[in-house]
Coordinates of C-alpha atoms in Angstrom, one line a residue:
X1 CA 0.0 0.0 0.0
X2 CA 2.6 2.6 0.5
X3 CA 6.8 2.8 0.5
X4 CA 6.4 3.8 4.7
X5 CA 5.3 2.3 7.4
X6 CA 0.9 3.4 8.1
X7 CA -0.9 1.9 10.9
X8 CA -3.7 0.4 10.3
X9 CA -7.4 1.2 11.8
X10 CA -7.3 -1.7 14.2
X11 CA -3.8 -0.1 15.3
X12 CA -4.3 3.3 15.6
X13 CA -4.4 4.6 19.6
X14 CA -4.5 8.2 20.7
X15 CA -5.0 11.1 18.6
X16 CA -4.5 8.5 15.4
X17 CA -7.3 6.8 16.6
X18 CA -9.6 10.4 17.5
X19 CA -8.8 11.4 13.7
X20 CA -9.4 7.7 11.8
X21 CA -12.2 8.1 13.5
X22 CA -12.9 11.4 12.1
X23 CA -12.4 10.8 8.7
X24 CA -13.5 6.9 8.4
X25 CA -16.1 5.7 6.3
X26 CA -18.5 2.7 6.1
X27 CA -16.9 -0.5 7.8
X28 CA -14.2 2.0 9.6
X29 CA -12.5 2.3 5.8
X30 CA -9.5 4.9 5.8
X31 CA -8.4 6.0 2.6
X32 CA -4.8 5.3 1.9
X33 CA -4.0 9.0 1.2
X34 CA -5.4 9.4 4.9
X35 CA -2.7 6.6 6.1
X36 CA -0.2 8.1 4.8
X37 CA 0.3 10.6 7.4
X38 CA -0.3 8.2 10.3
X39 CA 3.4 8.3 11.6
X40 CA 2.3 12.3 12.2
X41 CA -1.1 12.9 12.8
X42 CA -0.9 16.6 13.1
X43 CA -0.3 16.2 9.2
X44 CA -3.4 14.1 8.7
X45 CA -5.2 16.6 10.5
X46 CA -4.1 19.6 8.6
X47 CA -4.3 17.6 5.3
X48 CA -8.3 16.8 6.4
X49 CA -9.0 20.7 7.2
X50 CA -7.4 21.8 3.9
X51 CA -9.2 19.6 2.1
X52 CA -12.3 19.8 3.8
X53 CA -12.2 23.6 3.6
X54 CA -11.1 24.1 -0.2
X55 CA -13.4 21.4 -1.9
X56 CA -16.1 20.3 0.6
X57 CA -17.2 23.7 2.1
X58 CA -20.3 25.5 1.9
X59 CA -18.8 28.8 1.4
X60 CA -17.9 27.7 -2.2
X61 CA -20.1 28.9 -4.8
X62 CA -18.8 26.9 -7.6
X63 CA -20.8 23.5 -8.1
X64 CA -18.8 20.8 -6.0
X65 CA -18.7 18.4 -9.4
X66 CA -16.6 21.4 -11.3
X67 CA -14.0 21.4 -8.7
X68 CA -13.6 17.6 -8.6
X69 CA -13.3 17.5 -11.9
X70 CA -10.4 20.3 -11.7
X71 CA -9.0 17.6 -8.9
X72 CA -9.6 14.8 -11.8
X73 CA -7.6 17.2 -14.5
X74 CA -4.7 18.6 -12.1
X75 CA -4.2 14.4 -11.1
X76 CA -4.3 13.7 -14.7
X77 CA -1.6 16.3 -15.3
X78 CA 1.0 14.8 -12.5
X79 CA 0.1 11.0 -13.4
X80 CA -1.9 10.8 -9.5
X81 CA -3.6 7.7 -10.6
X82 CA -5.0 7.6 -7.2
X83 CA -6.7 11.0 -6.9
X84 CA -7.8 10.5 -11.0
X85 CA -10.0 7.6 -9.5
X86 CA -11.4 8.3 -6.3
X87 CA -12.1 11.8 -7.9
X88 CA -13.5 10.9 -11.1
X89 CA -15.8 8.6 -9.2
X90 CA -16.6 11.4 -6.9
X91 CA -17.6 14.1 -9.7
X92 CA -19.5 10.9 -11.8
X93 CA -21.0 10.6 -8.3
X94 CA -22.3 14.0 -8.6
X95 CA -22.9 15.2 -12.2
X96 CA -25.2 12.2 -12.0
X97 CA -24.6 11.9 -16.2
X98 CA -23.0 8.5 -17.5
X99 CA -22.0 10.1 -21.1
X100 CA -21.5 13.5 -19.6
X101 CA -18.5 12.0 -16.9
X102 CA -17.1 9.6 -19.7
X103 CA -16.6 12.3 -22.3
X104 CA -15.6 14.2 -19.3
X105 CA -12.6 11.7 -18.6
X106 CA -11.7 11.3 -22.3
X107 CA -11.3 14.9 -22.6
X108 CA -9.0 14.8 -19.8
X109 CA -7.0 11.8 -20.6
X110 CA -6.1 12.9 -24.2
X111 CA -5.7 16.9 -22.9
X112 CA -8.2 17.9 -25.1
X113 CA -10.3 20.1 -23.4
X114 CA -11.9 22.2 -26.4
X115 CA -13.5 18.7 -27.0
X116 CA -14.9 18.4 -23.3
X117 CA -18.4 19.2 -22.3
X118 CA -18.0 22.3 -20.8
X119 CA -18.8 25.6 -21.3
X120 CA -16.4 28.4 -22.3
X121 CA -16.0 29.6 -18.7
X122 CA -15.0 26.1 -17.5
X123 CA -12.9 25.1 -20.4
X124 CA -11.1 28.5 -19.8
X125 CA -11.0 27.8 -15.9
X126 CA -9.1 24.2 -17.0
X127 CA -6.8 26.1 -19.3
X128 CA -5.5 28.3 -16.3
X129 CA -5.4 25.0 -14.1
X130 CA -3.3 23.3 -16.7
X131 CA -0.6 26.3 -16.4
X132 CA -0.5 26.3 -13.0
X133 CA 0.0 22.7 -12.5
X134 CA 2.9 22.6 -15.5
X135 CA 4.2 25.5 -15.7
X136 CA 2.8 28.5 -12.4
X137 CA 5.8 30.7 -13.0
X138 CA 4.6 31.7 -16.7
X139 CA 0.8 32.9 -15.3
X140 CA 0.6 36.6 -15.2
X141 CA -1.9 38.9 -14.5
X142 CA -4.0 38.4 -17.7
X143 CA -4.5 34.7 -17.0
X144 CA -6.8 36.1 -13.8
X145 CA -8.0 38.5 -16.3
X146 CA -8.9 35.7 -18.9
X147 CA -10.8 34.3 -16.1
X148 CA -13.3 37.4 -15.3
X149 CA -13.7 38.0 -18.9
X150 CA -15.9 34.7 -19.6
X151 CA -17.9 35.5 -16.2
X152 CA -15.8 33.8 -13.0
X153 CA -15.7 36.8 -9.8
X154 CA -12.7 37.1 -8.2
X155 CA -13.8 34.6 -4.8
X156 CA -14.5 31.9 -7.2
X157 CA -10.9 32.9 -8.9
X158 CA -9.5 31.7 -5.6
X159 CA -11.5 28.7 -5.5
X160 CA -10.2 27.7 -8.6
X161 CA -6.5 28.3 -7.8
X162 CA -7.1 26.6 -4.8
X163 CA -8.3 23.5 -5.2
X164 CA -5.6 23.2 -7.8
X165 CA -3.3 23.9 -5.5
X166 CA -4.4 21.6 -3.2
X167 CA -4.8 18.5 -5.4
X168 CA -0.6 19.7 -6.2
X169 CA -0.3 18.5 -2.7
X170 CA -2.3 15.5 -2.4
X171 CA -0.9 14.4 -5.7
X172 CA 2.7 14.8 -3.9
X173 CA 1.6 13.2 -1.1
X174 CA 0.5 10.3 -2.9
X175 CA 3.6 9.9 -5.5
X176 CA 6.1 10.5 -3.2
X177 CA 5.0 8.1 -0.6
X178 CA 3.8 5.3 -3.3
X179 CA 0.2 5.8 -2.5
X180 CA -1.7 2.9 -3.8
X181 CA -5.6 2.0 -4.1
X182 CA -5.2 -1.0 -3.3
X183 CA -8.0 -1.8 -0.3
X184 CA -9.5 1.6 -0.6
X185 CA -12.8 2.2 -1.2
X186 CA -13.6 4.1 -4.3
X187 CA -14.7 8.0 -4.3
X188 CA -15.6 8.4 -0.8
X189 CA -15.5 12.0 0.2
X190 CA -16.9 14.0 3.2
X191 CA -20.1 15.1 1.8
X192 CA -21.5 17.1 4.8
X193 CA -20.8 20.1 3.5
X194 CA -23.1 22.0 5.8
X195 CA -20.4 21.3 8.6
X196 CA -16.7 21.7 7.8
X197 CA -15.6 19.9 11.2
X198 CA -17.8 16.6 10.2
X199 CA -14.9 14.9 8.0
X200 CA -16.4 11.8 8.1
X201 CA -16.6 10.0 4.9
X202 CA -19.7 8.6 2.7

């Protein structure tokens, strides 16, 4: 499952145990990104509030699918296998659309995203994603600028940048600690959005 040492669920005592608990799903299921940081749960804990804050908060106004699939196209872009799946399965979850989430995927797998199904706001919302995942150092003012021209305000600007950001992380996480799927259960997310301190997941 990973290149370090995790505890498992059945292991975990202490604060490990107060935060599995936290962030657990059905049948006390911890996702393997969670397990990562069981060695130093202050790290699990301040991976769970950034995530929980930047993509699963009420205070968002873009539509929670939109921002998973930005998760689903910054993962694509740094080869997170992991994130790809338990994301894509999360936004399929949500845009509730068979054709609409495979087309979706295609689009993403081939980089294509003129061909995705998307309007010119989004498409132009993945293009500035795509540059700050490859390549921040070339984004400049007019990128933002881009961005309010086809109708995003400046707070959902930031929600955008965030989240890409964040996936950056969890994609790091997850690479650089050999992050696998491999007894997870697929596209759990903590879907009480309502409260950002319930992190459990469903």
């Amino acid at each position: 499952m990973a290149w370090i040492k995790t505890v498992p669920y059945e292991e975990a005592k202490g604060k490990l145990k107060m935060l599995y608990d936290r962030v657990k799903g059905p049948d006390n299921n911890v996702d393997n990104i969670m397990m990562m940081h069981s060695l130093r749960p202050h790290s699990m804990e301040g991976h769970m509030a950034i995530y929980k804050y930047v993509l699963h908060h009420s205070g968002n106004t873009i539509p929670k699918w939109f921002l998973e699939c930005l998760g689903v196209w910054v993962s694509s872009l740094n080869e997170c296998n992991y994130c790809v799946e338990h994301h894509f399965a999360g936004m399929k979850r949500l845009v509730q659309d068979d054709a609409k989430s495979a087309a979706l995927r295609v689009a993403i797998e081939t980089g294509n995203i003129d061909a995705a199904p998307l309007d010119e706001a989004q498409r132009q919302a993945m293009r500035y994603v795509r540059t700050l995942t490859r390549d921040p150092a070339a984004l400049q003012e007019v990128d933002v600028e881009e961005l309010r021209a086809v109708g995003w305000d400046d707070g959902e600007i930031l929600e955008i940048n965030q989240v890409s950001a964040y996936f950056g992380y969890a994609n790091r996480t997850v690479l650089g600690l050999g992050c696998s799927t491999k007894g997870d259960t697929i596209g759990l997310s903590p879907n009480n959005n309502a409260d950002p301190d319930d992190w459990n997941h469903s």
